Short mmCIF file of C-alpha atoms and ligand atoms in Angstrom, two decimals:
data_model
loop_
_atom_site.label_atom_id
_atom_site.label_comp_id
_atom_site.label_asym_id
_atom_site.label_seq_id
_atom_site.Cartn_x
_atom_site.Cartn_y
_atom_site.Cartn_z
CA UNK W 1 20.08 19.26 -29.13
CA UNK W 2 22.18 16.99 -27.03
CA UNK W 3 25.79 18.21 -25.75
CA UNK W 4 28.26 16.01 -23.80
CA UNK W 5 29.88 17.29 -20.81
CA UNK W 6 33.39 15.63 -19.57
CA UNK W 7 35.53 16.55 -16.79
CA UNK W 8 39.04 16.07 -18.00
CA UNK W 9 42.12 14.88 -16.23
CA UNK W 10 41.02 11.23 -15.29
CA UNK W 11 43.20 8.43 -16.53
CA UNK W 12 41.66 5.43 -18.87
CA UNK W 13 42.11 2.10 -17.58
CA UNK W 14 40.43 -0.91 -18.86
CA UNK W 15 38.85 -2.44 -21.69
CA UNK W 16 37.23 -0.98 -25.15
CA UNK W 17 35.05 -2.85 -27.54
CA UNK W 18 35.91 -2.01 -30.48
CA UNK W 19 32.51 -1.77 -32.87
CA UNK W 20 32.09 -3.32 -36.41
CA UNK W 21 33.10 -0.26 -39.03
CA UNK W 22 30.78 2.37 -40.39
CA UNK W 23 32.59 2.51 -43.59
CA UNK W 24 32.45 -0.87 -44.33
CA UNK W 25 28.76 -1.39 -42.74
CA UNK W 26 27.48 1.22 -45.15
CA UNK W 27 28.96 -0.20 -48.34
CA UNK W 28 27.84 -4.13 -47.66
CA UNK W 29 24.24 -2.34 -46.61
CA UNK W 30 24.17 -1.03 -49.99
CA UNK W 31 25.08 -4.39 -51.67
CA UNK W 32 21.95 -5.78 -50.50
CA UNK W 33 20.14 -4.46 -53.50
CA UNK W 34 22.73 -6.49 -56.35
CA UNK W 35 20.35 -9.49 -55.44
CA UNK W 36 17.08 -11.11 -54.55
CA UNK W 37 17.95 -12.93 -52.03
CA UNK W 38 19.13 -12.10 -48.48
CA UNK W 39 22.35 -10.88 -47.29
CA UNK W 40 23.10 -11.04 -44.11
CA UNK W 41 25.27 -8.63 -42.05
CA UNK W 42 27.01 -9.49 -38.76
CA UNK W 43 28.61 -7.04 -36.67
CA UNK W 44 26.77 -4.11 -37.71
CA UNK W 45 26.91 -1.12 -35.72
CA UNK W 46 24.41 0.91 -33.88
CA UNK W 47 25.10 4.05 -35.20
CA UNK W 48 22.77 7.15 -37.02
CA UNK W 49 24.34 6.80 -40.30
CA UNK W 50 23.57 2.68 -40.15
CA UNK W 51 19.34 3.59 -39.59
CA UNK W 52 19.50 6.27 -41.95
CA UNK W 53 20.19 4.34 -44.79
CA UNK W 54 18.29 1.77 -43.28
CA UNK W 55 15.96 4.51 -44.61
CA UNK W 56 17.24 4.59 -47.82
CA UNK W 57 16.94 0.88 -48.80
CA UNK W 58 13.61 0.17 -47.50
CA UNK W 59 12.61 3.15 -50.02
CA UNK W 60 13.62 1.32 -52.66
CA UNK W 61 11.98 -1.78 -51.74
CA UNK W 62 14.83 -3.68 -49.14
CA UNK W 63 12.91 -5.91 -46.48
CA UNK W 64 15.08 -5.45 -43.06
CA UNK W 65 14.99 -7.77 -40.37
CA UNK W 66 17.12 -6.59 -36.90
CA UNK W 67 17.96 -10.17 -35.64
CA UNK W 68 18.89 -9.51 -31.40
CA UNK W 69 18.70 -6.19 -29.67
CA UNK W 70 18.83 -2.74 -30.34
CA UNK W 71 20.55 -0.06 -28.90
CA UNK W 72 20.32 0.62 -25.20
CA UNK W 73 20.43 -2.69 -24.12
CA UNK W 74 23.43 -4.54 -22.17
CA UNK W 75 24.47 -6.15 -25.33
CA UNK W 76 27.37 -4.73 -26.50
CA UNK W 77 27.86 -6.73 -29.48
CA UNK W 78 26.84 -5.90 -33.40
CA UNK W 79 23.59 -6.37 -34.87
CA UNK W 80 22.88 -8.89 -37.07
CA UNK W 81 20.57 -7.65 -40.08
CA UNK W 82 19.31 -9.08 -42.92
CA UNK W 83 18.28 -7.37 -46.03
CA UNK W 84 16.14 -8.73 -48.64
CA UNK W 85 15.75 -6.70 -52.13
CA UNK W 86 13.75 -9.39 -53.14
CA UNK W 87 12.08 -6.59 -55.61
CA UNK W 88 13.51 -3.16 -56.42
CA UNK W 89 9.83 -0.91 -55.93
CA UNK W 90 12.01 2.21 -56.74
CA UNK W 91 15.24 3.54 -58.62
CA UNK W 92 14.88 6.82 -57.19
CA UNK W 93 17.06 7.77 -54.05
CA UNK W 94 15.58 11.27 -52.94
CA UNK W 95 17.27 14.35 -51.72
CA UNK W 96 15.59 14.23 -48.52
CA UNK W 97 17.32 11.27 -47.56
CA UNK W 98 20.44 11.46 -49.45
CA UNK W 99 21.55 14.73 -49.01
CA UNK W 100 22.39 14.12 -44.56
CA UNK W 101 24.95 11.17 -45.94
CA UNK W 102 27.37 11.07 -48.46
CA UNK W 103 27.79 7.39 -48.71
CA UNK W 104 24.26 6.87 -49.90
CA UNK W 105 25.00 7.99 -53.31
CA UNK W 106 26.80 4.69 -53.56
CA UNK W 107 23.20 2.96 -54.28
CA UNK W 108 23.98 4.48 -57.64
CA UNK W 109 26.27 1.25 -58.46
CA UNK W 110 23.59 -1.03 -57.63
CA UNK W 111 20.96 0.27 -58.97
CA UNK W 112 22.14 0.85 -61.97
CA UNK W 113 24.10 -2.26 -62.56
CA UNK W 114 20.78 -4.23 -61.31
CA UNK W 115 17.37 -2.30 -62.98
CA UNK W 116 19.63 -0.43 -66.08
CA UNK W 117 18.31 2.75 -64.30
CA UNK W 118 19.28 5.13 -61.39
CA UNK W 119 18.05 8.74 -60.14
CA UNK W 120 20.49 9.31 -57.10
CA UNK W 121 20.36 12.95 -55.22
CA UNK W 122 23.51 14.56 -55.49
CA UNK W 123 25.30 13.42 -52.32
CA UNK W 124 25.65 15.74 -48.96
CA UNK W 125 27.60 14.65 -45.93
CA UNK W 126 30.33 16.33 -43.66
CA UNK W 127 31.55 19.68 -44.96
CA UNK W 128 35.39 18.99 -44.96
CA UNK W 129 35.99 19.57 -48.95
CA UNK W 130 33.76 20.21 -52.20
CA UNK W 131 33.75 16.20 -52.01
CA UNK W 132 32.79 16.01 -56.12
CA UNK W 133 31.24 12.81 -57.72
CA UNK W 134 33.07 12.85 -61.07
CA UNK W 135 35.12 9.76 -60.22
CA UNK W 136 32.27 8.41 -59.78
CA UNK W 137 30.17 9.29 -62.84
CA UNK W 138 33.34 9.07 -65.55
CA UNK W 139 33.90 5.27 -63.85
CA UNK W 140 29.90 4.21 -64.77
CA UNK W 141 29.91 6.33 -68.06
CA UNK W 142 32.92 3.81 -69.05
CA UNK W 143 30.84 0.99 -68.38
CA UNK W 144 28.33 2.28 -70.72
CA UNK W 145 25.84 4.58 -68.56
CA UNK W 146 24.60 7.45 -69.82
CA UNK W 147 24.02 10.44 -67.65
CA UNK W 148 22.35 13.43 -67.22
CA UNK W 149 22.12 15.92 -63.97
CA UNK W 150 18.89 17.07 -63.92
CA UNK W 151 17.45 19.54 -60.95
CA UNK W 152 19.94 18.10 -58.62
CA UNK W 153 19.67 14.75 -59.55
CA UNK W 154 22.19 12.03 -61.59
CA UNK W 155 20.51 10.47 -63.94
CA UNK W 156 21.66 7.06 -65.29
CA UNK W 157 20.56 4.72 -67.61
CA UNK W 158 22.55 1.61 -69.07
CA UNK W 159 21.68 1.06 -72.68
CA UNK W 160 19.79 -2.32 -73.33
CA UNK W 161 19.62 -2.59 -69.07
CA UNK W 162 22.65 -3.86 -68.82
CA UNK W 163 26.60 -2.42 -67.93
CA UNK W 164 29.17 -3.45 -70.51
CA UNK W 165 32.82 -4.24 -68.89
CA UNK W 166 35.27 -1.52 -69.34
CA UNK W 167 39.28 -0.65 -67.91
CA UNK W 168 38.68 2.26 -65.46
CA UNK W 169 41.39 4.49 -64.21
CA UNK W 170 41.17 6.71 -61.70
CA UNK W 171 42.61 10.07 -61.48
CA UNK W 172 43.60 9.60 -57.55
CA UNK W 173 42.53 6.96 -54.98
CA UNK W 174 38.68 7.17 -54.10
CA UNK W 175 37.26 4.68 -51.52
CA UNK W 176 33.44 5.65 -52.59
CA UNK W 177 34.23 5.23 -56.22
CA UNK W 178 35.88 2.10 -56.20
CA UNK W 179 32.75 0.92 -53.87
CA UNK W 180 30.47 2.09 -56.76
CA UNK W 181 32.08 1.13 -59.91
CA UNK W 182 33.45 -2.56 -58.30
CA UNK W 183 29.43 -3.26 -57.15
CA UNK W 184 28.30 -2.08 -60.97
CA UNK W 185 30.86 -4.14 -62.24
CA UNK W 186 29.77 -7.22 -60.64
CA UNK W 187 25.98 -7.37 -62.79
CA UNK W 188 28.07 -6.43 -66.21
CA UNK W 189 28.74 -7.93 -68.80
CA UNK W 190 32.10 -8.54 -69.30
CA UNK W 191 35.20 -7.89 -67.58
CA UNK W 192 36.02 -4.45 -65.80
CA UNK W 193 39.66 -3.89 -64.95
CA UNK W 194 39.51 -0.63 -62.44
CA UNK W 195 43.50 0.71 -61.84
CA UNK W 196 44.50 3.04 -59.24
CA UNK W 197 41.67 1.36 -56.91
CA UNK W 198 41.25 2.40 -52.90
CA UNK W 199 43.11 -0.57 -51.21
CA UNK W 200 41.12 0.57 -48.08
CA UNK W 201 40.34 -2.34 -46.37
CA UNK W 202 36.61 -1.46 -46.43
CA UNK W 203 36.67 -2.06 -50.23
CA UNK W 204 38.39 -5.44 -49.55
CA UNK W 205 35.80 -6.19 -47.08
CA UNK W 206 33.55 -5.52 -49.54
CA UNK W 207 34.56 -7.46 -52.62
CA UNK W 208 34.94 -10.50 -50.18
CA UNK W 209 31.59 -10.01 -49.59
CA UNK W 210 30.76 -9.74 -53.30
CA UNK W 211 32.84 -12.94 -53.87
CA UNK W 212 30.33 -14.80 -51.45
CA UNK W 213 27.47 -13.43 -53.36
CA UNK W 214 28.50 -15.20 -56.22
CA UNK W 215 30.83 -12.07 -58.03
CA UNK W 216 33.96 -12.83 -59.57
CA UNK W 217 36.45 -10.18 -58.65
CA UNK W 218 40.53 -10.54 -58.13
CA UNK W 219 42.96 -8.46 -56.88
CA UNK W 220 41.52 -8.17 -53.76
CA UNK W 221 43.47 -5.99 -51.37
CA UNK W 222 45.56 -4.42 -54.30
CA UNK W 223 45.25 -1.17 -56.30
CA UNK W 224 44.35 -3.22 -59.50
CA UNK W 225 40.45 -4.79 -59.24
CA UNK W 226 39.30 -7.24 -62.12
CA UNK W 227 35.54 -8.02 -61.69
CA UNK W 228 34.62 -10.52 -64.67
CA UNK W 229 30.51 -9.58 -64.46
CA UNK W 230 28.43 -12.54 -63.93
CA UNK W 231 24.55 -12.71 -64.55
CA UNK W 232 22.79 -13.11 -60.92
CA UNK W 233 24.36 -12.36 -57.56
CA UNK W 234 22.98 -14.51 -54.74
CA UNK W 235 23.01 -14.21 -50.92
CA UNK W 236 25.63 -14.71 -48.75
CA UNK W 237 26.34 -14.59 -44.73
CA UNK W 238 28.93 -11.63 -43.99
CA UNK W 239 30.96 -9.84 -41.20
CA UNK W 240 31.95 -6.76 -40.62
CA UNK W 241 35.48 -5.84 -39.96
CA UNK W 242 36.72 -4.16 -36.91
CA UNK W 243 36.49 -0.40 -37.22
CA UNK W 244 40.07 1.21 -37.55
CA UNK W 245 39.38 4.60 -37.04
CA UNK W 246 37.20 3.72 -33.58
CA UNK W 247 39.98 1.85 -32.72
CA UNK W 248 42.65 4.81 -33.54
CA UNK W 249 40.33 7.24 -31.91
CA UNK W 250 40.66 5.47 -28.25
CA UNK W 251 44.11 4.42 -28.91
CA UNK W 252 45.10 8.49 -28.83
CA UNK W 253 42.37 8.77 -26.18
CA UNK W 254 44.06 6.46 -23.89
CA UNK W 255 47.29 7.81 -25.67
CA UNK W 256 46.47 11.29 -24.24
CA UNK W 257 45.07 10.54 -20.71
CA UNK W 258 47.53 8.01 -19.48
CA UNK W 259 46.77 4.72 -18.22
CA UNK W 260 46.06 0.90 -19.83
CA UNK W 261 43.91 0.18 -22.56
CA UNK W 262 42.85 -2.78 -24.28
CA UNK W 263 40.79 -2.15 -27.52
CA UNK W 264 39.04 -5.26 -28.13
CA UNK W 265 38.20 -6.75 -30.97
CA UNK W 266 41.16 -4.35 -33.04
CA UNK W 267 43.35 -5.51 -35.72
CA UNK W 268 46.41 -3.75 -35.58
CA UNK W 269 46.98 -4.78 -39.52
CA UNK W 270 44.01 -2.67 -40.63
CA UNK W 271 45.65 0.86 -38.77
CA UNK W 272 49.30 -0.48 -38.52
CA UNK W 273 50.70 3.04 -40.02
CA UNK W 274 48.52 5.04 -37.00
CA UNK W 275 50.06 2.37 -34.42
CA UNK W 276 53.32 3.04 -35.37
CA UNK W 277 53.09 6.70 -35.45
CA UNK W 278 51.79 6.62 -31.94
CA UNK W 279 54.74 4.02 -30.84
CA UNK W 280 56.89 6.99 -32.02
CA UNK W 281 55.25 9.32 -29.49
CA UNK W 282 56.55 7.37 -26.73
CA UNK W 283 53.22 4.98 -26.05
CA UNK W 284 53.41 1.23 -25.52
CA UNK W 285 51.53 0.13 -28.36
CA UNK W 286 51.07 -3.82 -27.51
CA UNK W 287 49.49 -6.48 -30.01
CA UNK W 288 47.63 -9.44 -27.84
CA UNK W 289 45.48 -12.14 -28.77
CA UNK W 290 42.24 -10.26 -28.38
CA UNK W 291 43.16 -7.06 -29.51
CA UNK W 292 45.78 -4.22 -28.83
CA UNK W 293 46.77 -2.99 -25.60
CA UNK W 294 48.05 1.07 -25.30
CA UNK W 295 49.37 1.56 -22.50
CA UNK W 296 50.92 5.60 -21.43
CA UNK W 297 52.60 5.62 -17.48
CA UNK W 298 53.80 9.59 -17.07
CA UNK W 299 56.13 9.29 -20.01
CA UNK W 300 55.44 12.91 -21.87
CA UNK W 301 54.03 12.56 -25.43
CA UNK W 302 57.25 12.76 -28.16
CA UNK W 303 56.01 15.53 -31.20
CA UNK W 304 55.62 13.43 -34.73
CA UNK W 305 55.14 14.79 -38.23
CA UNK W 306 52.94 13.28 -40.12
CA UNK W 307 50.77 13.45 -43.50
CA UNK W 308 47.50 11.94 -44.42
CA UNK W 309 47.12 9.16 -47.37
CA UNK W 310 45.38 6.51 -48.67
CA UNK W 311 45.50 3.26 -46.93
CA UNK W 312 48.23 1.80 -46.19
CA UNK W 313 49.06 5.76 -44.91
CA UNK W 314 48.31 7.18 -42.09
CA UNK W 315 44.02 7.86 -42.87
CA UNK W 316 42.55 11.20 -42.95
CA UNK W 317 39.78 10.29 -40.56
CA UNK W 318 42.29 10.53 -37.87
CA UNK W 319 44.02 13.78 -38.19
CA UNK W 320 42.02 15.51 -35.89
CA UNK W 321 42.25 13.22 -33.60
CA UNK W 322 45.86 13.03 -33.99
CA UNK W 323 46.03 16.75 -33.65
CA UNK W 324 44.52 17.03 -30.52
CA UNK W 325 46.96 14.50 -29.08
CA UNK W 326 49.59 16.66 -30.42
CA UNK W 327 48.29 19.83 -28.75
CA UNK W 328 49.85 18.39 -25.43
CA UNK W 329 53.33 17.15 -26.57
CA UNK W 330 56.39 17.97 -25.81
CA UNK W 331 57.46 20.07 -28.99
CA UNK W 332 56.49 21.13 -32.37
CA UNK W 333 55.11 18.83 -34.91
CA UNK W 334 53.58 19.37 -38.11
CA UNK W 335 50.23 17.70 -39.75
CA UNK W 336 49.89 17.72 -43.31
CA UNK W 337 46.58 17.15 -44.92
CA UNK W 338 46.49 15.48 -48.38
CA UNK W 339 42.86 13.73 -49.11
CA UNK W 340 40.67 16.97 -48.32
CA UNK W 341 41.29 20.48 -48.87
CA UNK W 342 39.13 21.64 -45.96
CA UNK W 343 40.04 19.24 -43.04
CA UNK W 344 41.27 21.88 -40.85
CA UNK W 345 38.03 22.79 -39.37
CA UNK W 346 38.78 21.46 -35.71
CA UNK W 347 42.04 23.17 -35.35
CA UNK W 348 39.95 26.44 -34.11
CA UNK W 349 38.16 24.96 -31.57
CA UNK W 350 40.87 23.27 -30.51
CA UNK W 351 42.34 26.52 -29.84
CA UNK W 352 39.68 27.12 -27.13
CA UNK W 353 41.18 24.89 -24.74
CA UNK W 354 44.59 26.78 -25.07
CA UNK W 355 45.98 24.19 -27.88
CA UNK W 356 48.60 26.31 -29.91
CA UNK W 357 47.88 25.76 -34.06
CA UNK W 358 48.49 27.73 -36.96
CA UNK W 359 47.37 26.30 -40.51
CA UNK W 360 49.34 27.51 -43.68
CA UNK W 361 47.49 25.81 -46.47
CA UNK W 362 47.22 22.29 -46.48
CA UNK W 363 49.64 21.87 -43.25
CA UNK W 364 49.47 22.64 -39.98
CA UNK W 365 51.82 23.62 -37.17
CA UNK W 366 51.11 22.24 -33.02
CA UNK W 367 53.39 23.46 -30.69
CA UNK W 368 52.27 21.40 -27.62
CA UNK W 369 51.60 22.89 -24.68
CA UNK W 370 52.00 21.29 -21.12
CA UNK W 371 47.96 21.48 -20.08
CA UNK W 372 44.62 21.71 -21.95
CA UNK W 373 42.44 23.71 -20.10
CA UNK W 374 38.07 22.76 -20.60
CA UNK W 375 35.70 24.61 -22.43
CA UNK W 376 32.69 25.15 -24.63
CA UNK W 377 33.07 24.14 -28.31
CA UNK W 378 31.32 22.95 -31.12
CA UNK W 379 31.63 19.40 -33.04
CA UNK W 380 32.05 20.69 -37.42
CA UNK W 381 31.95 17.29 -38.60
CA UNK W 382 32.44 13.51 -37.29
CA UNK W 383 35.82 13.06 -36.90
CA UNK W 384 36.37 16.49 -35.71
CA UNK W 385 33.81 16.14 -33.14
CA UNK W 386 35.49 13.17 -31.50
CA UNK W 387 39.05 15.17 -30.98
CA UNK W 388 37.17 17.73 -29.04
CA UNK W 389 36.04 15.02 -26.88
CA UNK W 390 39.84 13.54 -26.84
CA UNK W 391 41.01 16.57 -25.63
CA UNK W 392 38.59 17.27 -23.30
CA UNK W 393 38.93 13.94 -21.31
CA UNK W 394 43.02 15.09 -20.96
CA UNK W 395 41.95 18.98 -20.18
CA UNK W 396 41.87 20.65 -16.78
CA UNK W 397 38.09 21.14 -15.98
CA UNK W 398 34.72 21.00 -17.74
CA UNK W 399 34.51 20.54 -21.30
CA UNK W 400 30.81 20.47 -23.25
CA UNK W 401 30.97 19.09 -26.84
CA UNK W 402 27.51 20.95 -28.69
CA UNK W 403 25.93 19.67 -31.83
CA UNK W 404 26.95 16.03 -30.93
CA UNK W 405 24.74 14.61 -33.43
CA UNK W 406 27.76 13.91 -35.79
CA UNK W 407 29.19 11.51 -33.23
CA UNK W 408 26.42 9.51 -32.98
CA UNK W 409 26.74 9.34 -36.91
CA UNK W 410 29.71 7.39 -36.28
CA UNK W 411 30.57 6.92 -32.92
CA UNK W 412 28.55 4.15 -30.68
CA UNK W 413 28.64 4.14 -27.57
CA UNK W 414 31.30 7.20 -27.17
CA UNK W 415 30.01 7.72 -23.58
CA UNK W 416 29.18 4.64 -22.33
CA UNK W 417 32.36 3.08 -23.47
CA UNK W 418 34.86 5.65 -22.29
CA UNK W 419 33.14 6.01 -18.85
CA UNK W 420 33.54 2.33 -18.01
CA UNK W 421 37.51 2.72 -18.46
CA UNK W 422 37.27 5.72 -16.11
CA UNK W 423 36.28 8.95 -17.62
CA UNK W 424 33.85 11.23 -16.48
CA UNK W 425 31.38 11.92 -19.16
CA UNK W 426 27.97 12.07 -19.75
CA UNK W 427 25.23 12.88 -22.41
CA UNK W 428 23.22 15.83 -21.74
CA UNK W 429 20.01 15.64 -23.49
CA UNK W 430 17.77 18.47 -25.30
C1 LIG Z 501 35.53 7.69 -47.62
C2 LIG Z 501 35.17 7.57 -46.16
C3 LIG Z 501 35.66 8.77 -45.37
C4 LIG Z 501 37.17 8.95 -45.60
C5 LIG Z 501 37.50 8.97 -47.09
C6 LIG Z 501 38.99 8.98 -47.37
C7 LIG Z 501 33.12 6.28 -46.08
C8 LIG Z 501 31.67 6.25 -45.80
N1 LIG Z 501 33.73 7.46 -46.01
O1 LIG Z 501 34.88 8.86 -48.11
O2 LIG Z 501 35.41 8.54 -43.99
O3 LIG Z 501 37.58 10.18 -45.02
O4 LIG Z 501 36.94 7.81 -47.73
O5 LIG Z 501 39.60 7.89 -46.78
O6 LIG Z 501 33.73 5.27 -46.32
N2 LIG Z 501 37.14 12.81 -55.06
C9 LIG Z 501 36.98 13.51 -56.25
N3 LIG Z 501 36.00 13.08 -57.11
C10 LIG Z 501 35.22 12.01 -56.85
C11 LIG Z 501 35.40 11.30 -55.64
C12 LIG Z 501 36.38 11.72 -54.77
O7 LIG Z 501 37.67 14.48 -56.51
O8 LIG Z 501 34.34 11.69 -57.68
C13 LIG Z 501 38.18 13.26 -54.11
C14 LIG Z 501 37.61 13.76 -52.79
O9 LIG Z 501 37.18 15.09 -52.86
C15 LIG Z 501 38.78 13.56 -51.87
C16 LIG Z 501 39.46 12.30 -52.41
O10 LIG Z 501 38.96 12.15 -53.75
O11 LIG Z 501 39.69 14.63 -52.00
C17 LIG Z 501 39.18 11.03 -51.63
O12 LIG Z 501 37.80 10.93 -51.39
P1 LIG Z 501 37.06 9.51 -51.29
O13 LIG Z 501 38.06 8.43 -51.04
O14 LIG Z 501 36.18 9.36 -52.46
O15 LIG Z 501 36.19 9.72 -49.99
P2 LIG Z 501 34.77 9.09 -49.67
O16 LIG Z 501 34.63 7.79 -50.36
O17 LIG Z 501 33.72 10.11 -49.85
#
């Protein structure tokens, strides 16, 4: 299995490309199969999680074509893909290929919206909570599906093949259910009024993508979505937005080594509540035409509270990352996690390179300590894996990252784009 090794205590200075976003890649992937015709995504990223459900579509039928290179060549730019579900050949999404990523349930929506009939796997994915699907299944059962779980399986069917409109309300903010029931909505009949919606802006990336498919949704951007269903989606030409957590994972990278950093390509709108949490540490945090520019010179990192939340909040998918910036400031500060119950996982490898963290329940407590010393540890899931690799690069010494295959779920590029600003890393292989 591959491992990186870093040798901390080198300073980033340079520039970043900042990669199109998983989260919103995987969703407009799934899309594909609301019509015959192609859709064509620009700005996809190279990443595992994109070519596994790569996977996934073509099993149910979704002509791919990779327009430019793939990885390993000097391009850094996105892919351009198109996907054709010209016909669906099969409604059934199997475990083997579900169960390694959550977000493939989502072809649930689709499926079910387009054929009247869905067998999805019950989802896998990172082990940070029990990660239920009941948002998900109440949300399409008020449209009008009827389900059954059967060995492992959801089972949907929509009477007469078609989804009827419906109000749904969900119990708290879910980015993957608002993805499923907004894409289901789209092929109803009717309209579908969904409150308490994700205002992630990977949904609204989505529904403008829906919009130039020929769906009719408003509210974009807002908690309140109202998709009037239309008969035929069509194909459209779509990009995908700049990935916010990549972006907020170098900007506490750069945060943490020191030095001048320009993350190209980033919107500050889409992370603005990260930004100005690291501002408050005592980092230039600069907006410029072509991206945003963090920039650290000696200053000691100021101790912040914070707490995770839906977007516009501070996101869960940079705690750790946030925490391992932490582990060198100049005080206490405390982390509170709201969206998953077990998001904690990276706190005790942390602890390996002398980071000082105790958890008491859903918060936790990092008294910083003045240097990070390197060591062995182990990457638990995606966004955990990439602290360890933040704190490595500001550690004392040799840090190896094992079971790296999560970052390359989500991460492209990790090595080759931090060594070019200066840090010494590299990808061990086998
Ligand atoms: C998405 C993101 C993930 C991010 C998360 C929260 C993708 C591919 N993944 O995950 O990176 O960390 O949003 O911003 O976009 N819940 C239920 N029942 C449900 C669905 C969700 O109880 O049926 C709970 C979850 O356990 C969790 C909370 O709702 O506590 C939010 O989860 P959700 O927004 O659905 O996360 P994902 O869409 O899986």
């Amino acid at each position: 299995m591959d491992r990186i090794r870093l040798v901390g205590g080198h300073e980033l200075n340079g520039e970043i490309p900042i990669s199109g976003a998983k989260n919103a890649a995987l969703p407009l992937m799934i899309a594909s199969l609301l019509t015959q015709e192609p859709l064509v995504l620009v700005n996809v990223p190279r990443l595992a999680d994109v070519k596994q459900l790569e996977r996934i579509l073509e099993n149910h039928g979704v002509d791919i074509a990779v327009h430019g290179r793939r990885r390993g060549d000097a391009d850094m730019g996105g892919q351009r893909i198109t996907f054709t579900a010209s016909d669906i050949v099969d409604t059934t999404a199997p475990y083997e290929l579900v169960s390694t990523m959550r977000a493939s349930f989502w072809v649930i929506g689709p499926l079910l919206a387009r054929e009247g009939t869905a067998r999805v796997s019950l989802p896998g994915g990172c082990a940070i909570g029990t990660r239920p699907v009941d948002f998900y299944l109440e949300g399409l059962r008020a449209l009008g599906a009827e389900i059954d779980i059967d060995e492992g399986y959801v089972v949907a069917r929509a009477p007469g093949g078609r989804l009827k409109g419906a109000t749904v309300t969900f119990p708290k903010v879910s980015v993957g259910a608002t993805h499923v029931v907004m894409m289901a909505a789209t092929l109803a009949q009717g309209t579908t009024i969904i409150e308490n919606a994700a205002r992630e802006p990977e949904v609204g990336n989505l529904a403008e993508c829906l919009v130039a498919m020929g769906a009719k949704i408003s509210g974009i951007g807002t908690d309140r979505l109202v998709i009037e269903g239309v008969e035929t989606l069509g194909g459209a030409i779509h990009e995908v937005l700049p990935d916010r957590i990549e972006t907020g994972t170098y900007a506490f990278a750069a945060a943490m080594t020191g030095g001048d950093v320009l993350l190209r390509g980033a919107r500050p709108e889409l992370l603005q509540a990260a930004l100005d949490v690291l501002a408050r540490t005592g980092v230039e945090v600069r907006t410029e035409t072509d991206g945003v520019r963090i920039v650290r010179n000696g200053s000691g990192i100021d101790p912040v509270d914070i707490e995770t939340e839906p977007f516009p909040g501070f996101p869960t998918d940079l705690q750790a990352q946030f925490m391992a910036l932490m582990a060198r400031s100049t005080g206490v500060s405390s982390i509170r996690e709201t969206i998953f119950e077990n998001r904690f996982m990276h706190v005790a490898e942390l602890a390996r390179f002398g980071a000082r963290i105790s958890v008491d329940g859903q918060t936790a407590r990092v008294t910083g300590v003045p240097e990070l010393k390197g060591a062995q540890v182990m990457a638990t899931d995606l966004r955990a894996s990439v602290s360890l690799v933040i704190a490595g690069l500001a550690a004392r010494g040799e840090t190896v990252v094992n079971r790296i295959y999560h970052l390359d779920r989500g991460f492209e590029r990790l090595e080759d784009k931090l060594s070019r600003c200066g840090a010494q890393i590299e990808r061990i292989a086998g």
